[in-house]
mmCIF file of C-alpha atoms and ligand atoms in Angstrom:
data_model
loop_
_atom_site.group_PDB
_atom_site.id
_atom_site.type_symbol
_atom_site.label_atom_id
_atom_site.label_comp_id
_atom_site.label_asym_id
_atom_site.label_seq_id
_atom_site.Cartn_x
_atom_site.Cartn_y
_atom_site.Cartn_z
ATOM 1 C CA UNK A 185 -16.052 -15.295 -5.233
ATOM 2 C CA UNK A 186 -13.475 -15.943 -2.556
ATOM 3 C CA UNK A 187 -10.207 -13.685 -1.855
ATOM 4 C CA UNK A 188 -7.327 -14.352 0.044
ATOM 5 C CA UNK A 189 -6.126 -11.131 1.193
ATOM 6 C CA UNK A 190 -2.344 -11.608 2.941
ATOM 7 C CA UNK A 191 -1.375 -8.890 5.361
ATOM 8 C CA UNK A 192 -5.137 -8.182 5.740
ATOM 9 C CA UNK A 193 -4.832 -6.036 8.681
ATOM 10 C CA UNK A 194 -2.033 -3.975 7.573
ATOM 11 C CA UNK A 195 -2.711 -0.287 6.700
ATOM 12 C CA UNK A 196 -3.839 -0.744 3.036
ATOM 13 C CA UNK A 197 -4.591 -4.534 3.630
ATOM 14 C CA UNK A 198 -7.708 -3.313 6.022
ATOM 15 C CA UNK A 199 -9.250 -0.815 3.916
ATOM 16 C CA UNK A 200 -9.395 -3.151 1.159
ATOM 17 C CA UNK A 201 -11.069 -6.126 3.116
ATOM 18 C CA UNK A 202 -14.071 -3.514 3.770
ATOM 19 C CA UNK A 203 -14.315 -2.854 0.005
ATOM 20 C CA UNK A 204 -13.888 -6.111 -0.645
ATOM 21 C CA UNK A 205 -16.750 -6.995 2.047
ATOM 22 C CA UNK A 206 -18.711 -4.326 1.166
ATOM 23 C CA UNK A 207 -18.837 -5.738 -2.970
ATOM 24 C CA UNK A 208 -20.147 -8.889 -1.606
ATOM 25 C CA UNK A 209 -16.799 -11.193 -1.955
ATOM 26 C CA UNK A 210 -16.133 -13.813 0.798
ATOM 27 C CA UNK A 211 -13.170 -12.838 2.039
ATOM 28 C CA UNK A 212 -10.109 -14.858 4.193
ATOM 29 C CA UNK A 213 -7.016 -13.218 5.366
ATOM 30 C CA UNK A 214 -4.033 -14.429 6.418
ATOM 31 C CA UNK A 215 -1.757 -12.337 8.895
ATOM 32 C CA UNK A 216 0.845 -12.458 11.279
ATOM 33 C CA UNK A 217 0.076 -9.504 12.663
ATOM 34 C CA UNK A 218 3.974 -8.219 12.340
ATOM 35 C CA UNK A 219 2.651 -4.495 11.695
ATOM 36 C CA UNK A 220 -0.881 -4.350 12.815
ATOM 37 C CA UNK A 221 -3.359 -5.412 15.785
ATOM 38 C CA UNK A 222 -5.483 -8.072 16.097
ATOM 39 C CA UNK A 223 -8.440 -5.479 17.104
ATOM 40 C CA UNK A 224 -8.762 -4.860 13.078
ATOM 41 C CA UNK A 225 -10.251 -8.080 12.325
ATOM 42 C CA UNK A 226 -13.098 -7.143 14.879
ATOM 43 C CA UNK A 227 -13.257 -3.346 13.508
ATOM 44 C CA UNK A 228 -13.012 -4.052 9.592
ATOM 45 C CA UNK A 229 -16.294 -6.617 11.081
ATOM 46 C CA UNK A 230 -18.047 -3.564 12.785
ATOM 47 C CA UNK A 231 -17.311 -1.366 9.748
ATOM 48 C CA UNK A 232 -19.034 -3.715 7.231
ATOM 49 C CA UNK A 233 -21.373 -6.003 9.359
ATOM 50 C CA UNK A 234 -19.884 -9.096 7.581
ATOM 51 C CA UNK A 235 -17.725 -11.840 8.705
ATOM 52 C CA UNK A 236 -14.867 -12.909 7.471
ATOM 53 C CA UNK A 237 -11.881 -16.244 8.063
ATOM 54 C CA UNK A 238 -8.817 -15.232 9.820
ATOM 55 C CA UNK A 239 -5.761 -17.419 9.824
ATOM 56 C CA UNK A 240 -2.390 -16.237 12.457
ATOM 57 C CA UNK A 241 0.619 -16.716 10.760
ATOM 58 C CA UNK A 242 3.176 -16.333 8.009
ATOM 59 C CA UNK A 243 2.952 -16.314 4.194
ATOM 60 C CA UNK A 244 6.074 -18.222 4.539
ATOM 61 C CA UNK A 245 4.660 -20.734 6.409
ATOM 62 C CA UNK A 246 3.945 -23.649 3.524
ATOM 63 C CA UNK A 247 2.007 -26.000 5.821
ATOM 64 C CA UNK A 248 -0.486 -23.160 6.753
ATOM 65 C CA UNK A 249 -0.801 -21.905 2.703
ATOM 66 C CA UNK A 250 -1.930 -25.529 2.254
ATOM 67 C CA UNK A 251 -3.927 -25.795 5.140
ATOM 68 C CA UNK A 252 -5.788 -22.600 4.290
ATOM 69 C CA UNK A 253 -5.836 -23.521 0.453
ATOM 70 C CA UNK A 254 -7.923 -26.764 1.506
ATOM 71 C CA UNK A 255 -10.025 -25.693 3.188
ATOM 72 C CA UNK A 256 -10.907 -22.555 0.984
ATOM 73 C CA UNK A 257 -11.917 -22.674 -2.380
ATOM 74 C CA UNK A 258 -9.931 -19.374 -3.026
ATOM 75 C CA UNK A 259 -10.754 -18.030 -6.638
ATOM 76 C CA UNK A 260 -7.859 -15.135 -6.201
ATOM 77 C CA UNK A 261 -5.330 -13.753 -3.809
ATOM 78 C CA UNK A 262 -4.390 -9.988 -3.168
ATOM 79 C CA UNK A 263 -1.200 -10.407 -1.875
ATOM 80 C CA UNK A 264 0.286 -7.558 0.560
ATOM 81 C CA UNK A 265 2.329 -8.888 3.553
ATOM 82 C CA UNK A 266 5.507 -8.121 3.671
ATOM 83 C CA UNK A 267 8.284 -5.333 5.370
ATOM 84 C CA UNK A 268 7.901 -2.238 4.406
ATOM 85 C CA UNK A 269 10.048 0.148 5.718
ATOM 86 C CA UNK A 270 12.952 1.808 3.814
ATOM 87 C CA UNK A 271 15.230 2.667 6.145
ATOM 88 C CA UNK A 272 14.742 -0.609 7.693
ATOM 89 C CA UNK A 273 15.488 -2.856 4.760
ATOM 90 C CA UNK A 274 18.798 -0.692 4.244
ATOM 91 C CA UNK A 275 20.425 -2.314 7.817
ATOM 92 C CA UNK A 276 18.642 -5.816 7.789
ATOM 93 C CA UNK A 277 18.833 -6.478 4.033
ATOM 94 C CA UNK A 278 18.547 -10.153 4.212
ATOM 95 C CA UNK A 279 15.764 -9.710 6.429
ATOM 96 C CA UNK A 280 13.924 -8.219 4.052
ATOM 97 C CA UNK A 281 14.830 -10.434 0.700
ATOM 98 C CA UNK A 282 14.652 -13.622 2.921
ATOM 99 C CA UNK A 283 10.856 -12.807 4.240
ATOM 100 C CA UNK A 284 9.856 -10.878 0.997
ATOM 101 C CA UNK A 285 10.687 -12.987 -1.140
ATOM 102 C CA UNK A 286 10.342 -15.980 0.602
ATOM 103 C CA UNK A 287 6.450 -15.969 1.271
ATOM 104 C CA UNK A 288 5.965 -14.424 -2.354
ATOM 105 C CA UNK A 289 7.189 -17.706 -3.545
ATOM 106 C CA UNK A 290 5.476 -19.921 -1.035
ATOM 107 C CA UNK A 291 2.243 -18.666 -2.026
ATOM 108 C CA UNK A 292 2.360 -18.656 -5.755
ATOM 109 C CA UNK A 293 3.399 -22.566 -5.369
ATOM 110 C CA UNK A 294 0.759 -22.979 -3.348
ATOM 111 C CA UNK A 295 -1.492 -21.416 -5.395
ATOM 112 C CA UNK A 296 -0.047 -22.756 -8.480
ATOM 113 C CA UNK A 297 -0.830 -26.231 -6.588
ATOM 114 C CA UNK A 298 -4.054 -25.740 -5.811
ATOM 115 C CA UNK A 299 -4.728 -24.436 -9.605
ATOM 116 C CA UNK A 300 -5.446 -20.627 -8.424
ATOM 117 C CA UNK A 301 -3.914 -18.429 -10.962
ATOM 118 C CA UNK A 302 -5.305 -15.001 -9.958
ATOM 119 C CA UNK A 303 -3.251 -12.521 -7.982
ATOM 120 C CA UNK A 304 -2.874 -8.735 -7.457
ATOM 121 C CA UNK A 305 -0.125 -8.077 -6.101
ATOM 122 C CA UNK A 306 1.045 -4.895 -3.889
ATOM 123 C CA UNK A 307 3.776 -3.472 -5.923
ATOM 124 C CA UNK A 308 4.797 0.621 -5.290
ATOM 125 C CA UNK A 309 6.024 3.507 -7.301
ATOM 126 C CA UNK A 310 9.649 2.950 -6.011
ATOM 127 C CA UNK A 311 10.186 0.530 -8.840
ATOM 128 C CA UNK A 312 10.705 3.941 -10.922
ATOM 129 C CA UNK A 313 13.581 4.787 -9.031
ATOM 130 C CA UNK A 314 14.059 8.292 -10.459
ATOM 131 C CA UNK A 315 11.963 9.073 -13.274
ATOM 132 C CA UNK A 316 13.298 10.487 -16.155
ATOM 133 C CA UNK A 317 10.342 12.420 -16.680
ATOM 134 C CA UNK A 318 6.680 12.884 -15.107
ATOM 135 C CA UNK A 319 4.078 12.323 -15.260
ATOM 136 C CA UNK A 320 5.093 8.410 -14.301
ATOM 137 C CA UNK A 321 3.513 5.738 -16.738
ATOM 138 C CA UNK A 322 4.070 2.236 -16.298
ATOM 139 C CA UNK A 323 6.238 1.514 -19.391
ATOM 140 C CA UNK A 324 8.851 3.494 -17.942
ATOM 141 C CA UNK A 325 12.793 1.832 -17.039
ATOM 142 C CA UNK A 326 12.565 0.258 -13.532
ATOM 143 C CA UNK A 327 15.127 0.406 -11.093
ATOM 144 C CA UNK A 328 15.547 0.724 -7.364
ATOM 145 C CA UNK A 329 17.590 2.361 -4.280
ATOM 146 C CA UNK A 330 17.121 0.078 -1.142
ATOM 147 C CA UNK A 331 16.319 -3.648 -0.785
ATOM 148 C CA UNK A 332 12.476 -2.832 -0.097
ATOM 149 C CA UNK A 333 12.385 -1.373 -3.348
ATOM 150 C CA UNK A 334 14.272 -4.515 -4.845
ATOM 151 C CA UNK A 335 11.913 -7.006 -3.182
ATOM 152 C CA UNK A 336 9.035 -5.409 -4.709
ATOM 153 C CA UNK A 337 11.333 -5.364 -8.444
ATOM 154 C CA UNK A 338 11.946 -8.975 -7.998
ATOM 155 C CA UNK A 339 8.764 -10.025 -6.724
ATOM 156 C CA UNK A 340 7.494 -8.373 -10.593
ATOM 157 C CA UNK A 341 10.040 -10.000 -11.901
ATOM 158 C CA UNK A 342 9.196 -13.390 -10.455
ATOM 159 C CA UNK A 343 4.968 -12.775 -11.710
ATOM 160 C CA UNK A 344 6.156 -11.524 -15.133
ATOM 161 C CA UNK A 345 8.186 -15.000 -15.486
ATOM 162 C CA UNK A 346 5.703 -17.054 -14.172
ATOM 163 C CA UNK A 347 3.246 -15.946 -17.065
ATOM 164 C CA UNK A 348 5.657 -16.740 -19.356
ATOM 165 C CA UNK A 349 6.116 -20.377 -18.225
ATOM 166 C CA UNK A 350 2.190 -20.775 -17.987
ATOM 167 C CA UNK A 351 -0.440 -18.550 -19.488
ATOM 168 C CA UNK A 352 -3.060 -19.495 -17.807
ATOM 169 C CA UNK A 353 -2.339 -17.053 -14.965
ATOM 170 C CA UNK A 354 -3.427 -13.502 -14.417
ATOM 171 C CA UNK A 355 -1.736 -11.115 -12.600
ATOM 172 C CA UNK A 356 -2.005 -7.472 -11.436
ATOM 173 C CA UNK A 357 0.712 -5.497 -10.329
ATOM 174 C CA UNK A 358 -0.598 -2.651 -8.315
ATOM 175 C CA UNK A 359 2.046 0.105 -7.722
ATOM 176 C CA UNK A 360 0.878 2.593 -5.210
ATOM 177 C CA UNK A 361 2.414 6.370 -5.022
ATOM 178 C CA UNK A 362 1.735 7.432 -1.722
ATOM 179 C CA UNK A 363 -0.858 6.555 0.913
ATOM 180 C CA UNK A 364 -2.383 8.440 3.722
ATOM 181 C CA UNK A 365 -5.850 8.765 4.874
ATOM 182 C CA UNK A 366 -7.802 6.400 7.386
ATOM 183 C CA UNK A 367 -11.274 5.144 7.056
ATOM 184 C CA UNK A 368 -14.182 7.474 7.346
ATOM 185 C CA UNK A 369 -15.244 5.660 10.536
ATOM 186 C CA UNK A 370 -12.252 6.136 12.096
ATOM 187 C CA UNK A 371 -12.191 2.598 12.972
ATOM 188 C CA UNK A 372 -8.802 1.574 11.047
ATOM 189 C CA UNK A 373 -6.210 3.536 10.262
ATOM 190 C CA UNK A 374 -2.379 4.266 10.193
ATOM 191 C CA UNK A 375 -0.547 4.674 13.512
ATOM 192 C CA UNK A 376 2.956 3.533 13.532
ATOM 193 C CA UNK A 377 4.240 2.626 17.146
ATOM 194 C CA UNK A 378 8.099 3.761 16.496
ATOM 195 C CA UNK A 379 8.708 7.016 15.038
ATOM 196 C CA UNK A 380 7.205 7.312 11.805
ATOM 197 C CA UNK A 381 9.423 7.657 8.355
ATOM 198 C CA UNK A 382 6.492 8.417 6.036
ATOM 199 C CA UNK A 383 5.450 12.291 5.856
ATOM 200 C CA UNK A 384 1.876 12.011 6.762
ATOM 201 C CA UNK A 385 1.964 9.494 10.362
ATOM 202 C CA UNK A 386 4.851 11.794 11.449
ATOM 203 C CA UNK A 387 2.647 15.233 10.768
ATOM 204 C CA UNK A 388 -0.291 13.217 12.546
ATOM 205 C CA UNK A 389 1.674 12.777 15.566
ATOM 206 C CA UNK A 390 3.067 16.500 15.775
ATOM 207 C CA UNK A 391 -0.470 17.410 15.544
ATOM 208 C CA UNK A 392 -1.353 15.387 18.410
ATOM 209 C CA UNK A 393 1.907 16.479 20.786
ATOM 210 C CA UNK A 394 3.487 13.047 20.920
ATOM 211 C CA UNK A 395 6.190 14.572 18.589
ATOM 212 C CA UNK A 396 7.508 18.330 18.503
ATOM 213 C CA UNK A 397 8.320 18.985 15.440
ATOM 214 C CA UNK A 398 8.288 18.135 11.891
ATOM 215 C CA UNK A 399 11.453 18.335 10.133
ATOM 216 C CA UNK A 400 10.408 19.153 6.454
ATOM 217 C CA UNK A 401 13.432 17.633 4.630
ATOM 218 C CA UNK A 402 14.886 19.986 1.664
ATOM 219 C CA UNK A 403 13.377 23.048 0.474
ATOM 220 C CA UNK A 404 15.602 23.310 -2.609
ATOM 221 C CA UNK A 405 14.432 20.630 -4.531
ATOM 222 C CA UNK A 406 13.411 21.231 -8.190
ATOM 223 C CA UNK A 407 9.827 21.889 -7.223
ATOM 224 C CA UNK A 408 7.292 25.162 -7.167
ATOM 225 C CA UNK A 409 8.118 26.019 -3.460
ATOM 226 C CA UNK A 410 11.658 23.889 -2.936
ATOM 227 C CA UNK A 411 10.013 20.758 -0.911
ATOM 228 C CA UNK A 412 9.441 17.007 -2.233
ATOM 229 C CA UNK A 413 5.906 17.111 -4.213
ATOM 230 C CA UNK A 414 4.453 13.144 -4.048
ATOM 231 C CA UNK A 415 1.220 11.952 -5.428
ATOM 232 C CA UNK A 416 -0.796 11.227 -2.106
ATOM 233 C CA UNK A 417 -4.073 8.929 -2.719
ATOM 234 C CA UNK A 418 -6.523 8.384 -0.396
ATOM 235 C CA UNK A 419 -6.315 4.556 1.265
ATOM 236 C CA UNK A 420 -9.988 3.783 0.382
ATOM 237 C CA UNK A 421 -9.346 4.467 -3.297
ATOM 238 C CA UNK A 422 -6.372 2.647 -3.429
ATOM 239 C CA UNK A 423 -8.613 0.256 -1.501
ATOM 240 C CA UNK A 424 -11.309 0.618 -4.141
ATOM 241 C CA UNK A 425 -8.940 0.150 -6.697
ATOM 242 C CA UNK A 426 -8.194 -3.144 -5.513
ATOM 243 C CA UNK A 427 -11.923 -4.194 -5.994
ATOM 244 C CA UNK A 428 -11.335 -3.414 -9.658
ATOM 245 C CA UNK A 429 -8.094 -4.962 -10.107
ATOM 246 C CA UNK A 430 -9.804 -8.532 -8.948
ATOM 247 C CA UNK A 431 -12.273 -7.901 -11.256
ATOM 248 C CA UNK A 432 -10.096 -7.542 -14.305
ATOM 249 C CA UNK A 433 -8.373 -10.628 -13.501
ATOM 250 C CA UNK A 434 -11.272 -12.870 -12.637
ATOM 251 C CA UNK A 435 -12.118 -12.263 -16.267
ATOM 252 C CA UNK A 436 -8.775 -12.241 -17.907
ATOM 253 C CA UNK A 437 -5.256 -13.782 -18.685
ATOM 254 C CA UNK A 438 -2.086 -12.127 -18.808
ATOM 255 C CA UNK A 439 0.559 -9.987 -16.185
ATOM 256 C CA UNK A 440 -0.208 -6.279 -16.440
ATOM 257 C CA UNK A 441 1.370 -3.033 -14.248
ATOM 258 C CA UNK A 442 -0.921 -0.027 -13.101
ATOM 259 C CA UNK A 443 -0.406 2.963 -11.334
ATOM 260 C CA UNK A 444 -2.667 3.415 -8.452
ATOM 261 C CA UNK A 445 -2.395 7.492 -7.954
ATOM 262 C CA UNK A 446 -3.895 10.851 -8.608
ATOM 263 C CA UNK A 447 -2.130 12.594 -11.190
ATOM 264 C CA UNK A 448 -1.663 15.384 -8.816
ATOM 265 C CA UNK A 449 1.843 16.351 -6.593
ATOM 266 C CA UNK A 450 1.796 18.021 -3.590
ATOM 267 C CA UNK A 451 4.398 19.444 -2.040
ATOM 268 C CA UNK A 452 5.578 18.542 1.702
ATOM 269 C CA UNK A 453 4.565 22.209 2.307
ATOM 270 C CA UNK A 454 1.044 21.840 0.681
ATOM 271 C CA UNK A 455 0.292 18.810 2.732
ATOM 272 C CA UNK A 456 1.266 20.372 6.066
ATOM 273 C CA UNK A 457 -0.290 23.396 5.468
ATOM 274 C CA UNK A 458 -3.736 21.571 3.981
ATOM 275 C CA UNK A 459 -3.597 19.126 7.310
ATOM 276 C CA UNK A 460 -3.544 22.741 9.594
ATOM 277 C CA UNK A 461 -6.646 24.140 7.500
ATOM 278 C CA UNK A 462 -8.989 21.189 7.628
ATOM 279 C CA UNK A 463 -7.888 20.157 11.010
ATOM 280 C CA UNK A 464 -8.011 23.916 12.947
ATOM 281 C CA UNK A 465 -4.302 22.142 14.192
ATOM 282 C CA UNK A 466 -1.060 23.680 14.339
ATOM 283 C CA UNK A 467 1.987 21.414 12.982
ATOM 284 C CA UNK A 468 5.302 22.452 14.115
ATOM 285 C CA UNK A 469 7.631 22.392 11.594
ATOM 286 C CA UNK A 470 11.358 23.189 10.536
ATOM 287 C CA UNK A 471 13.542 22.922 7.513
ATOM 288 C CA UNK A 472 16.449 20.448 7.995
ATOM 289 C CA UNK A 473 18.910 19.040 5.419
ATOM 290 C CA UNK A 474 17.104 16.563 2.700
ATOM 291 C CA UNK A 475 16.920 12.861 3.224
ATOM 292 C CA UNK A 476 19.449 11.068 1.379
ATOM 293 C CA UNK A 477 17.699 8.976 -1.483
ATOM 294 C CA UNK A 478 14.723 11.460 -2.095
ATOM 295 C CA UNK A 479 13.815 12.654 -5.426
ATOM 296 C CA UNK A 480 12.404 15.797 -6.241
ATOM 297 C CA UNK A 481 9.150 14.718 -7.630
ATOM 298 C CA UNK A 482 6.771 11.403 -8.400
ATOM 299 C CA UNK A 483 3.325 11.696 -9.759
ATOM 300 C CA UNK A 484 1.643 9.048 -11.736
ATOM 301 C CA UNK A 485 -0.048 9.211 -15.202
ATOM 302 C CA UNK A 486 -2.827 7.120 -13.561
ATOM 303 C CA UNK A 487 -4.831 6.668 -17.269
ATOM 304 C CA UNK A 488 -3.799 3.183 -17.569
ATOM 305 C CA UNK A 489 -5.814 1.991 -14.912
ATOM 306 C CA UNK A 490 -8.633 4.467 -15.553
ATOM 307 C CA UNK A 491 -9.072 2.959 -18.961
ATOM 308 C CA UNK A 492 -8.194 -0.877 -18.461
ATOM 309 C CA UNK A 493 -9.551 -1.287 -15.014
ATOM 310 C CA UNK A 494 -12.236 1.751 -14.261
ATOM 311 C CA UNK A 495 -11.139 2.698 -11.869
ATOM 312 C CA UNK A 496 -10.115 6.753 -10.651
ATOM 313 C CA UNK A 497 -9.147 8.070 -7.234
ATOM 314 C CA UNK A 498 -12.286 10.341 -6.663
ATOM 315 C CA UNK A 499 -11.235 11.970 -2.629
ATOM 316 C CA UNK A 500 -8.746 15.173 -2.256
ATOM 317 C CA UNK A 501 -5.842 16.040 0.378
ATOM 318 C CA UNK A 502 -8.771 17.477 2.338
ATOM 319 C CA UNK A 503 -10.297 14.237 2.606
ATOM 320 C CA UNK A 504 -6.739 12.512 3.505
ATOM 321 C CA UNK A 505 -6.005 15.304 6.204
ATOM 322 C CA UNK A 506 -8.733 15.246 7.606
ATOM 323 C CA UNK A 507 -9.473 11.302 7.828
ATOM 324 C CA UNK A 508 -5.874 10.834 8.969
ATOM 325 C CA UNK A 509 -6.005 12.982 11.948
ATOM 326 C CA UNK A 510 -9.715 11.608 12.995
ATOM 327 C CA UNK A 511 -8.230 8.422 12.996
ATOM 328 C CA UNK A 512 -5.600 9.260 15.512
ATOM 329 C CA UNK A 513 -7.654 11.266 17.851
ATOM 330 C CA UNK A 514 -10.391 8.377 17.788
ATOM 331 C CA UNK A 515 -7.698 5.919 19.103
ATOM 332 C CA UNK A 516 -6.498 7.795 21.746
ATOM 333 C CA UNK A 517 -9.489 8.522 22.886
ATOM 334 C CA UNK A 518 -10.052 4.892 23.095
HETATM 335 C C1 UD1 B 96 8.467 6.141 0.732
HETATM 336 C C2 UD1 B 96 9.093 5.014 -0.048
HETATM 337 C C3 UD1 B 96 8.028 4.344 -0.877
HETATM 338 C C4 UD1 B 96 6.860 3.927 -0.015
HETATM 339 C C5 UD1 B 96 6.328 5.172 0.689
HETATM 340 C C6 UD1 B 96 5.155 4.873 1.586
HETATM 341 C C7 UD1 B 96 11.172 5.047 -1.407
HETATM 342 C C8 UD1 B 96 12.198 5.909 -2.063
HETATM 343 N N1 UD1 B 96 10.154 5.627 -0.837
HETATM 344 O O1 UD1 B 96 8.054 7.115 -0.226
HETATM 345 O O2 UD1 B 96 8.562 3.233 -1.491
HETATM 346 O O3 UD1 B 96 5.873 3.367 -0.812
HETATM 347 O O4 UD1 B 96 7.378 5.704 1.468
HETATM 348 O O5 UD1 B 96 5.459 3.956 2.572
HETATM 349 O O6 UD1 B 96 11.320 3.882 -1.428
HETATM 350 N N2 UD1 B 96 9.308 14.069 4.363
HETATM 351 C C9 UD1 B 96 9.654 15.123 5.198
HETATM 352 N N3 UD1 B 96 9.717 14.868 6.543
HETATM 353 C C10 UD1 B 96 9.449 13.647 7.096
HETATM 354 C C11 UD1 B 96 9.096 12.585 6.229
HETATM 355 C C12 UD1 B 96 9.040 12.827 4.867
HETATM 356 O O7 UD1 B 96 9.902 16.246 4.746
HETATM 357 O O8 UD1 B 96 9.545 13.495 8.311
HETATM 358 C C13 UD1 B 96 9.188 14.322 2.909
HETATM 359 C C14 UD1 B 96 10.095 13.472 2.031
HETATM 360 O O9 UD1 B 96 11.334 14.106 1.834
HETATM 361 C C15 UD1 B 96 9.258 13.381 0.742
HETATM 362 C C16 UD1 B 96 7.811 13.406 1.249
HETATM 363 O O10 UD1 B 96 7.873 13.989 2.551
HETATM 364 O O11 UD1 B 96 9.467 14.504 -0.071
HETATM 365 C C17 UD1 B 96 7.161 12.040 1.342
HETATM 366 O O12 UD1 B 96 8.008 11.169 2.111
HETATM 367 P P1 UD1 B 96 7.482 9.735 2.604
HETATM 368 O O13 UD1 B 96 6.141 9.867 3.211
HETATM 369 O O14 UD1 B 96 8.560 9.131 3.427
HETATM 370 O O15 UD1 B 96 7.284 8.917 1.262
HETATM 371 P P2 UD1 B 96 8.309 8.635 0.051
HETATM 372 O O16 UD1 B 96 9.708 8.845 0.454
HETATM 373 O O17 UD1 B 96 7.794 9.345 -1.154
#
């Protein structure tokens, strides 16, 4: 079976092309290489021993979808490119929706051209906007609070419609909570170049002195010690659960949501004080005002996926901590 993996050597995009390597799919990625390196084709290669296509460029780049649609026989697509940053899509809105949406819609013509009407596609828990109650499931109200988030609504919106008009497609919408970790080999990983946003690159960096100090944002939030709790998964299961999402839908019709998460939360406190513990590290940190737009809390009922797809998260915050920070150190000691 061949997979098209777009953004294939982004953070989550990596991990999965060594599952996806190591269960014996052929794999081709497409990638632009917007937020990642070119070295990760060679390391995802030294992590699994297996080869794999690479095409440079852009998901909204038509010409190229054909081009690698011809001369691919791609069975299904697992489609992550795109922005990704909050804050980001906040002051360059149109950025975002143009380039979101834009390649979303190139490929599934393409695709729907070339009469390949499998997808997963790389959704995220910010579709819940604020939850009425937790634990998350997927049949709960959608709505969103920046343009990233929209993208991601419409882009359901767009699959969910698209099964309507034609039934022969069949379509997984994959919404992560959050991910952290790095590959055991500390091969690929996450390592923003700018200042990080997300909890866990920022505590990796005060760990390693390029940054002072964490500033731990709100400790009066509705929570057991006042700070944001978040349901962290480890970015080989998410990976792994990726694998079984392509399986479902090789064998199957229809458009179908899933949390990809624990269960668990853990509070901003928690992780900072499990990523000291496993790592012998000390993490500066202060309390500062909260960021606007948080919410207290967001864990997932994950049993949807558990009992449709198989598939669980099986590794701990340990595991996270500890991958996350080998990572790091590995590539500077490159
Ligand atoms: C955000 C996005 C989510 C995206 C995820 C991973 C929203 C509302 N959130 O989630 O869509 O999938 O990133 O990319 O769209 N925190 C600190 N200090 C920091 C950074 C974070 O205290 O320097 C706290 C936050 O207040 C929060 C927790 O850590 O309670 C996690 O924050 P973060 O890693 O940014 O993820 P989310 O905001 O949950």
């Amino acid at each position: 079976m061949k997979v098209l993996v777009t953004g294939g050597t982004g953070f989550i995009g990596s991990h999965t092309c060594c599952e996806l390597l190591d269960a014996d799919y052929d794999v081709v990625v497409i990638d632009n290489f917007s937020n990642s390196k070119s070295d990760v084709i060679d390391k995802i290669k030294k992590i699994t021993g297996k080869d794999f296509k690479f095409y440079e460029g852009d998901v909204c780049d038509k010409s190229l979808l054909n081009k690698i649609f011809s001369e691919n026989k791609i069975d299904a697509v697992i489609h992550f490119a795109g922005y990704k940053a909050v804050g980001e899509s906040v002051a360059k809105p149109l950025m975002y929706y143009r380039n979101n949406i834009d390649s979303t819609l190139s490929l599934l013509e393409t695709m729907n051209e070339f009469g390949c009407k499998k997808i997963a596609f790389s959704s995220s828990a910010t579709v819940y906007g604020k939850p009425k109650s937790l634990p998350i499931k997927e049949d709960f109200s959608l709505s969103t609070t920046n343009p990233y988030g929209s993208t991601k609504l419409m882009i359901e919106d767009i699959l969910r419609d698209l099964y309507v008009s034609d039934n022969d497609w069949s379509i997984a919408i994959l919404r992560y909570f959050n991910p952290i970790g790095a590959h055991k080999s500390g091969l690929i990983g996450e390592n923003p170049n700018d200042i990080p946003n997300n909890l866990m690159p920022y505590i990796v960096k005060v760990a390693t002195g390029e940054l002072e100090c964490l500033s731990v944002f709100g400790n009066d939030y509705d929570t057991p010690d006042g700070t944001g709790v978040r349901d962290y998964i480890h970015v080989v299961d998410l990976a792994k659960g990726h694998i079984k999402a392509i399986e479902h839908i090789l064998n199957s019709r229809g458009v179908d949501a899933y949390n990809l998460g624990t269960g668990h939360g853990y509070s901003v406190l928690d992780l900072v004080k499990t990523f000291m513990d496993v790592n012998g590290v000390n993490v500066k940190y202060k309390i500062t005002d909260r960021r606007p737009g948080d919410i207290d809390a967001c864990y997932a009922d994950p049993s949807k996926a558990r009992d449709i797809l198989g598939w669980e998260a099986r590794l701990g915050i340990e595991d996270m901590c500890r991958d996350a920070y080998n990572f790091v150190k590995n590539v500077k000691e490159d």
